[in-house]
Coordinates of C-alpha atoms and ligand atoms in Angstrom, one line a residue:
M290 CA -10.5 21.0 11.9
F291 CA -11.3 17.5 12.6
D292 CA -12.0 15.8 15.9
L293 CA -11.8 12.1 15.6
R294 CA -12.1 11.1 19.1
A295 CA -15.8 10.2 18.5
N296 CA -14.7 7.7 15.8
E297 CA -13.1 5.2 18.1
P298 CA -14.1 1.7 17.0
T299 CA -16.5 0.0 19.4
R300 CA -14.4 -3.1 19.3
N301 CA -10.6 -2.9 19.1
P302 CA -9.7 -5.0 16.1
V303 CA -6.1 -5.2 17.3
R304 CA -5.9 -7.9 19.7
R305 CA -3.7 -10.5 18.2
S306 CA -0.9 -10.2 20.7
A307 CA 0.2 -13.7 19.9
W308 CA 1.1 -12.7 16.4
F309 CA 4.0 -10.7 17.7
A310 CA 5.9 -13.7 18.9
V311 CA 5.7 -15.7 15.7
G312 CA 4.3 -13.4 13.1
A313 CA 7.6 -13.5 11.4
L314 CA 6.9 -17.0 10.4
V315 CA 4.3 -15.7 8.0
G316 CA 5.6 -15.7 4.5
L317 CA 8.9 -17.4 5.2
T318 CA 10.0 -20.1 2.9
G319 CA 8.6 -23.5 3.9
A320 CA 8.6 -26.8 2.0
A321 CA 8.1 -26.4 -1.7
I322 CA 4.8 -28.3 -1.5
A323 CA 2.4 -25.6 -2.8
Q324 CA 4.6 -24.3 -5.5
P325 CA 3.0 -23.7 -8.9
H326 CA 4.4 -25.6 -11.8
A327 CA 4.9 -24.9 -15.5
A328 CA 2.2 -26.4 -17.7
E329 CA 3.0 -29.2 -20.1
G330 CA 1.0 -27.8 -23.0
D331 CA 1.8 -24.2 -22.2
P332 CA 5.4 -23.9 -21.2
G333 CA 5.3 -20.1 -20.9
R334 CA 2.7 -20.0 -18.1
V335 CA 3.0 -21.2 -14.6
R336 CA -0.1 -23.2 -13.6
Y337 CA -1.9 -23.6 -10.3
D338 CA -3.5 -27.0 -10.9
G339 CA -4.7 -28.7 -7.8
Q340 CA -4.1 -25.5 -5.7
M341 CA -6.7 -23.6 -3.7
V342 CA -6.9 -20.7 -1.4
V343 CA -8.0 -21.4 2.1
R344 CA -8.8 -19.4 5.2
A345 CA -7.4 -21.2 8.2
V346 CA -8.1 -20.6 11.9
I347 CA -4.8 -20.5 13.7
R348 CA -5.1 -21.8 17.3
D349 CA -1.5 -21.6 18.4
A350 CA 2.2 -21.6 17.4
A351 CA 2.1 -25.2 16.3
D352 CA -0.7 -24.4 13.8
L353 CA 1.2 -21.4 12.5
M354 CA 4.4 -23.5 12.1
L355 CA 2.6 -26.2 10.2
V356 CA 0.7 -23.9 7.9
N357 CA 3.8 -22.1 6.9
Q358 CA 5.5 -25.4 6.2
V359 CA 2.8 -26.8 4.0
A360 CA 1.7 -23.5 2.4
P361 CA 4.6 -21.0 2.1
D362 CA 2.5 -18.3 0.3
C363 CA 0.4 -16.4 2.8
W364 CA -2.1 -14.3 1.0
S365 CA -3.5 -12.2 3.8
H366 CA -4.5 -11.9 7.3
T367 CA -8.1 -11.2 7.6
A368 CA -9.8 -8.8 10.0
D369 CA -11.7 -11.8 11.4
P370 CA -10.3 -12.5 14.8
G371 CA -11.4 -16.1 14.7
P372 CA -13.2 -18.0 17.4
P373 CA -12.4 -16.9 21.0
G374 CA -9.1 -18.2 22.3
T375 CA -7.6 -18.6 18.8
W376 CA -4.9 -16.4 17.3
G377 CA -6.9 -15.4 14.3
V378 CA -7.4 -16.2 10.7
L379 CA -5.0 -16.4 7.7
D380 CA -5.5 -16.9 4.0
Y381 CA -3.1 -19.3 2.2
R382 CA -2.4 -20.7 -1.2
I383 CA -2.3 -24.5 -0.7
D384 CA -2.6 -27.9 -2.4
A385 CA -4.7 -30.9 -1.4
S386 CA -2.0 -32.6 0.6
G387 CA -1.4 -29.4 2.5
L388 CA -5.1 -29.0 3.3
E389 CA -5.1 -32.6 4.5
A390 CA -2.2 -32.0 6.8
L391 CA -4.0 -29.0 8.4
R392 CA -7.2 -30.9 8.8
A393 CA -5.3 -33.9 10.2
V394 CA -4.3 -31.9 13.2
G395 CA -7.9 -30.6 13.7
M396 CA -7.5 -27.2 12.2
Q397 CA -10.6 -25.4 11.0
V398 CA -10.0 -24.6 7.3
E399 CA -12.5 -23.0 5.0
V400 CA -11.8 -23.3 1.3
L401 CA -12.3 -19.9 -0.3
I402 CA -11.2 -20.8 -3.9
P403 CA -11.4 -24.5 -4.6
D404 CA -9.7 -24.4 -8.0
L405 CA -7.2 -21.6 -8.3
Q406 CA -6.3 -22.4 -11.9
R407 CA -9.9 -22.0 -12.9
V408 CA -9.8 -18.5 -11.5
V409 CA -6.7 -17.7 -13.5
D410 CA -8.2 -19.2 -16.6
E411 CA -11.4 -17.3 -16.3
E412 CA -9.6 -14.1 -15.6
S413 CA -7.3 -14.4 -18.6
R414 CA -10.1 -15.5 -20.9
R415 CA -12.1 -12.5 -19.8
L416 CA -9.2 -10.1 -20.2
A417 CA -8.3 -11.6 -23.6
G418 CA -11.9 -11.0 -24.7
G419 CA -11.6 -7.4 -23.3
A420 CA -14.7 -5.7 -24.7
M421 CA -13.5 -2.3 -25.9
T422 CA -16.9 -0.8 -25.3
R423 CA -16.9 -1.2 -21.6
G424 CA -15.7 1.3 -19.1
W425 CA -12.0 1.5 -18.3
F426 CA -12.6 0.5 -14.7
D427 CA -14.7 -2.5 -15.6
D428 CA -11.7 -4.8 -15.7
Y429 CA -8.0 -5.0 -14.9
K430 CA -5.5 -3.3 -17.1
S431 CA -2.0 -4.2 -18.4
L432 CA 1.1 -2.1 -17.8
D433 CA 0.8 -0.6 -21.3
Q434 CA -2.9 0.1 -20.9
V435 CA -2.3 2.0 -17.7
S436 CA 0.5 3.9 -19.3
Q437 CA -1.8 4.9 -22.2
F438 CA -4.5 5.9 -19.8
V439 CA -2.1 8.1 -18.0
D440 CA -1.0 9.7 -21.2
G441 CA -4.7 10.2 -22.1
L442 CA -5.3 12.1 -18.9
I443 CA -2.3 14.3 -19.6
A444 CA -3.5 15.0 -23.1
A445 CA -6.9 15.9 -21.9
R446 CA -5.7 18.4 -19.2
P447 CA -2.1 19.2 -19.8
E448 CA -2.4 22.3 -17.5
I449 CA -3.0 20.1 -14.5
A450 CA -1.4 16.7 -15.3
S451 CA 2.2 15.8 -16.3
R452 CA 4.4 12.8 -16.4
E453 CA 7.8 12.4 -14.9
T454 CA 10.3 9.5 -14.9
L455 CA 11.6 8.4 -11.5
G456 CA 14.1 5.8 -12.7
L457 CA 14.3 2.4 -14.3
S458 CA 13.4 -1.0 -12.9
L459 CA 15.9 -3.9 -13.0
E460 CA 14.6 -5.0 -16.4
Q461 CA 14.9 -1.3 -17.6
R462 CA 11.2 -0.4 -17.5
E463 CA 10.3 3.1 -16.7
I464 CA 9.1 3.9 -13.2
Y465 CA 7.1 7.0 -13.7
A466 CA 4.8 9.4 -11.8
L467 CA 1.7 11.3 -12.8
R468 CA 1.9 14.8 -11.3
L469 CA -1.4 16.5 -10.7
T470 CA -1.9 20.0 -9.5
S471 CA -3.7 23.2 -10.6
P472 CA -2.0 26.2 -12.1
V473 CA -3.1 28.2 -9.1
P474 CA 0.1 29.0 -7.2
P475 CA 0.5 28.3 -3.5
D476 CA 0.1 31.1 -1.0
R477 CA 3.9 31.0 -0.5
G478 CA 6.7 28.6 -1.1
G479 CA 5.8 25.3 -2.8
K480 CA 2.6 23.2 -2.6
P481 CA 2.6 20.3 -0.2
V482 CA 2.8 17.0 -2.0
I483 CA 0.7 13.9 -1.4
L484 CA 2.6 10.9 -2.8
I485 CA 0.7 7.8 -3.7
N486 CA 2.0 4.5 -5.2
S487 CA 0.5 1.2 -6.1
V488 CA 2.0 -2.1 -7.2
Q489 CA 5.0 -2.6 -5.0
H490 CA 3.7 -6.2 -5.1
A491 CA 3.2 -7.5 -8.6
R492 CA 0.0 -9.5 -8.1
E493 CA -2.0 -6.8 -6.4
W494 CA -3.7 -5.7 -9.6
I495 CA -6.6 -3.9 -7.9
T496 CA -4.2 -1.4 -6.4
V497 CA -3.3 0.3 -9.7
M498 CA -7.0 0.4 -10.7
S499 CA -7.6 2.3 -7.5
T500 CA -4.8 4.8 -8.0
M501 CA -5.9 5.4 -11.6
Y502 CA -9.4 6.0 -10.4
M503 CA -8.0 8.7 -8.1
A504 CA -6.1 10.2 -11.1
D505 CA -9.2 10.1 -13.3
Q506 CA -11.4 11.7 -10.7
L507 CA -8.9 14.5 -10.0
V508 CA -8.2 15.3 -13.6
N509 CA -11.8 15.3 -14.7
G510 CA -13.1 16.9 -11.5
Y511 CA -10.8 20.0 -11.5
G512 CA -13.0 23.1 -12.1
V513 CA -16.1 20.9 -11.9
D514 CA -16.2 19.4 -8.4
P515 CA -15.4 22.1 -5.8
R516 CA -13.7 19.5 -3.5
V517 CA -11.3 18.5 -6.3
T518 CA -10.6 22.1 -7.3
A519 CA -9.8 23.0 -3.7
V520 CA -7.5 19.9 -3.2
L521 CA -5.6 20.5 -6.4
D522 CA -5.3 24.3 -5.7
K523 CA -3.7 23.4 -2.3
F524 CA -1.8 20.2 -3.0
E525 CA 0.3 18.5 -5.6
I526 CA -0.8 14.9 -5.9
V527 CA 1.8 12.6 -7.3
I528 CA 0.8 9.1 -8.3
V529 CA 3.3 6.3 -9.1
P530 CA 1.2 3.6 -10.7
F531 CA 3.9 0.9 -10.7
V532 CA 6.8 0.7 -8.3
N533 CA 7.4 -2.8 -9.5
P534 CA 6.7 -2.8 -13.3
D535 CA 8.8 -6.0 -14.0
G536 CA 6.8 -8.0 -11.5
Y537 CA 3.6 -6.7 -12.8
V538 CA 4.4 -7.6 -16.4
Y539 CA 5.4 -11.0 -15.2
T540 CA 2.1 -11.6 -13.5
W541 CA 0.4 -10.8 -16.8
T542 CA 2.6 -13.0 -19.0
T543 CA 3.8 -15.9 -16.8
E544 CA 2.9 -16.3 -13.2
R545 CA -0.3 -14.6 -12.0
Y546 CA 0.4 -14.7 -8.3
W547 CA 4.1 -13.5 -8.4
R548 CA 4.7 -10.9 -5.6
K549 CA 8.3 -9.7 -5.7
N550 CA 10.4 -8.0 -8.3
R551 CA 12.4 -10.0 -10.8
R552 CA 15.9 -9.9 -9.4
P553 CA 17.9 -13.0 -10.2
N554 CA 19.2 -14.2 -6.8
A555 CA 22.5 -16.0 -6.2
N556 CA 20.9 -19.4 -5.8
G557 CA 18.9 -19.4 -9.0
T558 CA 15.6 -18.1 -7.5
F559 CA 14.1 -14.8 -8.5
G560 CA 12.8 -11.8 -6.7
V561 CA 13.3 -9.3 -3.8
D562 CA 10.2 -8.1 -2.0
N563 CA 10.4 -4.4 -2.7
N564 CA 8.4 -3.8 0.5
R565 CA 11.2 -5.3 2.6
N566 CA 14.0 -3.4 0.9
W567 CA 13.6 0.1 2.3
G568 CA 16.4 1.4 4.3
F569 CA 14.9 1.9 7.7
A570 CA 15.3 -0.8 10.3
W571 CA 16.1 -3.0 7.3
G572 CA 16.2 -6.7 8.2
S573 CA 15.2 -6.2 11.9
N574 CA 13.0 -8.2 14.2
N575 CA 12.1 -11.0 11.8
G576 CA 9.9 -8.7 9.7
S577 CA 11.5 -10.0 6.5
S578 CA 13.5 -13.0 5.3
G579 CA 17.2 -13.5 4.4
N580 CA 16.3 -16.5 2.3
F581 CA 16.4 -15.8 -1.5
G582 CA 13.3 -17.9 -2.3
S583 CA 11.1 -16.4 0.4
E584 CA 8.1 -14.2 -0.5
T585 CA 9.5 -11.6 1.9
Y586 CA 13.2 -11.8 0.8
R587 CA 14.7 -8.4 1.8
G588 CA 17.5 -8.3 -0.7
T589 CA 21.3 -8.2 -0.1
A590 CA 21.3 -4.7 1.4
P591 CA 18.9 -1.8 2.1
F592 CA 18.0 -0.1 -1.2
S593 CA 19.7 -2.9 -3.2
E594 CA 16.8 -2.7 -5.6
P595 CA 16.6 -0.1 -8.3
E596 CA 12.8 0.3 -7.8
N597 CA 13.3 1.3 -4.2
V598 CA 16.2 3.6 -5.2
A599 CA 14.0 5.4 -7.8
M600 CA 11.3 6.0 -5.2
R601 CA 13.8 7.1 -2.6
D602 CA 15.8 9.5 -4.8
W603 CA 12.6 11.1 -6.1
T604 CA 11.4 11.6 -2.6
L605 CA 14.7 13.1 -1.4
A606 CA 14.6 15.5 -4.4
N607 CA 11.0 16.6 -3.6
P608 CA 11.0 18.0 -0.1
G609 CA 7.4 19.0 -0.3
V610 CA 6.0 15.5 0.4
V611 CA 3.9 15.6 3.5
M612 CA 1.8 12.5 3.2
H613 CA 2.3 9.1 1.5
L614 CA 0.0 6.2 0.6
D615 CA 1.6 2.8 -0.3
V616 CA -1.4 1.0 -1.7
H617 CA -1.6 -2.8 -1.4
S618 CA -4.1 -5.6 -1.3
Y619 CA -5.9 -7.3 0.3
G620 CA -7.6 -7.5 3.7
Q621 CA -9.3 -4.1 4.2
Y622 CA -6.7 -2.4 6.5
L623 CA -5.3 1.1 7.0
L624 CA -1.9 0.3 8.4
Y625 CA 0.7 2.7 9.9
S626 CA 4.1 2.6 11.6
W627 CA 5.8 0.9 13.0
G628 CA 5.9 -2.3 11.0
Y629 CA 9.3 -3.4 12.4
T630 CA 8.5 -3.3 16.1
P631 CA 5.5 -3.4 18.4
A632 CA 6.7 -0.2 20.1
P633 CA 4.5 2.8 19.3
A634 CA 6.1 5.2 16.8
P635 CA 6.7 8.7 18.1
G636 CA 3.8 10.9 17.1
V637 CA 1.7 7.8 16.3
G638 CA -1.4 9.8 17.3
A639 CA -1.2 11.7 14.0
L640 CA -1.0 8.5 12.0
R641 CA -3.7 6.9 14.0
S642 CA -6.2 9.8 14.0
L643 CA -5.8 10.3 10.3
A644 CA -6.2 6.6 9.7
M645 CA -9.4 6.7 11.7
G646 CA -10.6 9.6 9.7
M647 CA -10.0 7.8 6.4
R648 CA -11.7 4.7 7.8
Q649 CA -14.8 6.8 8.6
A650 CA -14.7 8.6 5.3
I651 CA -14.7 5.2 3.6
L652 CA -17.8 4.2 5.6
D653 CA -19.5 7.6 4.9
S654 CA -18.9 7.1 1.2
G655 CA -20.9 3.8 1.3
G656 CA -17.7 1.7 1.4
V657 CA -16.8 -1.2 3.6
T658 CA -15.1 -1.4 7.0
Y659 CA -11.3 -1.0 7.0
N660 CA -9.4 -1.8 10.2
A661 CA -7.0 0.9 11.2
G662 CA -4.0 0.0 13.2
Q663 CA -0.3 -0.3 13.7
C664 CA 1.1 -2.7 11.1
Y665 CA 3.1 -4.9 13.5
Q666 CA 0.1 -5.8 15.7
T667 CA -2.7 -5.5 13.2
L668 CA -1.2 -7.4 10.4
Y669 CA 2.3 -8.8 11.1
P670 CA 5.9 -7.7 11.6
V671 CA 7.2 -5.9 8.5
S672 CA 10.8 -4.6 8.4
G673 CA 12.2 -2.6 5.5
G674 CA 8.7 -1.6 4.5
A675 CA 7.9 1.6 2.8
I676 CA 5.8 3.3 5.5
D677 CA 8.5 2.9 8.1
W678 CA 11.1 4.6 5.8
Y679 CA 8.7 7.4 4.8
Y680 CA 7.7 8.1 8.4
G681 CA 10.8 7.1 10.3
D682 CA 13.4 8.5 8.0
Q683 CA 11.6 11.2 6.1
N684 CA 9.1 12.4 8.7
I685 CA 6.3 12.0 6.1
L686 CA 2.9 10.7 7.3
S687 CA 2.5 7.4 5.6
W688 CA 0.0 4.6 5.5
T689 CA -0.6 1.3 3.8
P690 CA -4.2 0.8 2.7
E691 CA -4.8 -2.9 2.1
L692 CA -7.7 -2.9 -0.4
R693 CA -10.6 -5.4 -0.8
G694 CA -10.1 -9.0 -1.7
P695 CA -11.4 -11.6 -1.4
S696 CA -8.1 -12.7 -3.2
F697 CA -5.6 -11.1 -5.5
S698 CA -8.2 -11.7 -8.3
P699 CA -11.3 -9.9 -7.0
P700 CA -14.2 -10.1 -9.5
P701 CA -14.1 -7.0 -11.7
S702 CA -17.3 -5.8 -10.1
V703 CA -15.2 -5.1 -7.0
I704 CA -12.9 -2.7 -8.8
L705 CA -15.1 0.4 -8.8
P706 CA -16.5 0.2 -5.3
T707 CA -12.9 -0.3 -4.0
A708 CA -11.6 2.6 -6.0
R709 CA -14.5 4.9 -4.9
E710 CA -13.9 4.2 -1.2
M711 CA -10.2 4.8 -1.5
Y712 CA -10.7 8.0 -3.4
A713 CA -13.1 9.1 -0.6
A714 CA -10.2 8.4 1.9
L715 CA -7.8 10.4 -0.2
L716 CA -10.1 13.4 -0.4
W717 CA -10.7 13.3 3.3
L718 CA -7.0 13.1 4.0
A719 CA -6.2 16.1 1.8
E720 CA -9.1 18.1 3.3
N721 CA -8.1 17.3 6.9
Y722 CA -4.3 17.7 6.6
C723 CA -3.3 20.4 9.1
G724 CA 0.3 21.4 9.1
A725 CA -0.2 23.7 12.1
D726 CA -1.5 21.0 14.3
V727 CA 2.1 19.9 14.9
D728 CA 1.2 17.4 17.7
Y729 CA -1.9 16.1 15.9
T730 CA -4.3 16.5 18.8
G731 CA -7.0 17.5 16.4
F732 CA -6.7 21.2 17.4
V733 CA -4.1 23.9 17.1
D734 CA -2.9 25.4 20.4
S735 CA 0.2 26.8 22.2
V736 CA 1.7 23.3 22.4
D737 CA 1.8 23.3 18.6
F738 CA 3.4 26.7 18.6
D739 CA 6.1 25.6 21.0
A740 CA 6.7 22.4 19.1
F741 CA 7.1 24.3 15.8
M742 CA 9.5 26.8 17.4
A743 CA 11.6 24.0 18.7
M744 CA 11.8 22.4 15.3
F745 CA 12.5 25.7 13.7
E746 CA 15.2 26.7 16.1
A747 CA 16.9 23.4 15.6
G748 CA 16.6 23.9 11.8
L749 CA 14.9 20.5 11.4
P750 CA 13.6 19.6 7.9
S751 CA 10.1 19.2 9.5
A752 CA 10.2 23.0 10.1
D753 CA 10.1 23.5 6.3
F754 CA 6.6 24.7 6.5
D755 CA 6.4 26.2 3.1
H756 CA 7.9 23.2 1.3
T757 CA 10.8 24.9 -0.4
G758 CA 13.5 22.3 0.7
F759 CA 15.1 24.6 3.3
V760 CA 14.2 26.2 6.6
D761 CA 14.2 30.0 6.8
T762 CA 12.1 32.9 8.1
D763 CA 9.5 32.3 5.4
D764 CA 8.7 29.1 7.2
F765 CA 8.2 30.9 10.4
D766 CA 5.8 33.4 8.7
A767 CA 3.9 30.6 7.0
F768 CA 3.5 28.7 10.3
V769 CA 2.3 31.8 12.2
Q770 CA -0.3 32.5 9.5
A771 CA -1.5 28.9 9.6
F772 CA -1.5 29.0 13.3
I773 CA -3.6 32.1 13.4
E774 CA -6.0 30.8 10.8
G775 CA -6.3 27.5 12.8
C776 CA -4.7 25.2 10.3
Ligands
LIG1052 O1 3.5 -7.6 3.7 C1 3.3 -6.5 3.2 O2 4.3 -6.0 2.6 C2 2.0 -5.8 3.2 N1 0.9 -6.8 3.1 S1 0.7 -7.6 1.6 O3 -0.3 -8.6 1.8 N2 0.1 -6.6 0.6 O4 1.9 -8.1 1.1 C3 1.8 -5.0 4.4 C4 2.8 -3.9 4.5 C5 2.5 -2.8 5.5 N3 3.4 -1.8 5.3 C6 4.6 -1.6 6.0 N4 4.8 -2.1 7.1 N5 5.5 -0.9 5.4
LIG1053 ZN1 1.3 -5.9 -0.9

């Protein structure tokens, strides 16, 4: 059992109350000032000449309005709360005139990347050079390279790794999962499943490196590392490398910092933000946009996008899923529900204590500090996001890790440290999952017993303790055994 009460942060990183009011402005369409443009000599690729990435201190609503007008592509909130009395710090892609506009009103703006096109050029030159002799995690990988890597893992250990198709993207690319589990059968029923996905957002390249590192460690560690062996004996770990394969390919071929999928919208723009398209509180509270061109465009209806449908239908067909990680970048956060409202989610203590545990596991592994908190307050309002659907609709414990930056193109030296710390978080999560601690207090007691009995008597899906997809007396037996054993 874990007791995380000792792990409270000394300083509460969640203090940006002012974000609630106007957080929705972040990522909405503004003027088209900072849009990238196609190159004259290279019509296939969108260029970022004259653009930079800046970190701006937001003092008030007027600052936020202005910055969203002159720089419609918000890259991240940072954990930095900014100078006292300010609202906090945001990263933006911006051009020189936008920067001038911010400085003209006295905003404090730090230039993180002075020449974004240079970063893109360096990255693509480096990747084109792609020394075959180096390790797989020494640089970013294309859609096909990841697919080959997955197939290689399966070929190496077919007894623990297999591949499954979830569905097709809009452009008919396969959305697939790598299923990892040992041949050791569960005590009873089915094994609980931990579902992990990367790349809902196309440009977040480091996320798939991180999930592939987990896959690699688990596949190669089984039977070698006792922690891995125990985890794969108890759980099935299902990894979906690309929820948004079309967007990912597009970032490799055409527009490096594309975020959404590639849906052609009615007004000639492209893309729905897959992480605003989930069917729970879809479209509510300004946590998404109804404007086609917005970076957070929610689509025409909940689950209008085939990528979301594929994930949803697979989840509904696999009742064993108990935990879910929707991996994003960047900003070093561990976010949990709700994203769509500042109200606390029922049972948020579970989400919070497990997030705090992951945070500590990351630190203990030699990693950096991740800020754990409810999405709405810690980052910004997000409606139609994955974690709210998984938690709110499916009763699956769900988190969004936001990995390291310092941009969507972290230097390749950042890949492995980031992957290692997130793998440490995953192992910790698996080792500390306790189904019998129904109310997530960190210990199993009679309150848990009563809570389970209430769910069981009501026939709720959450009483499917042995993960078979239905509630019956086996679930009662399984719960009682776990209760007696203390987890
Ligand atoms: O805005 C998002 O979708 C995520 N941040 S990102 O910079 N990677 O785009 C945060 C999503 C948090 N998750 C949910 N609220 N579902
Ligand atoms: Zn993202």
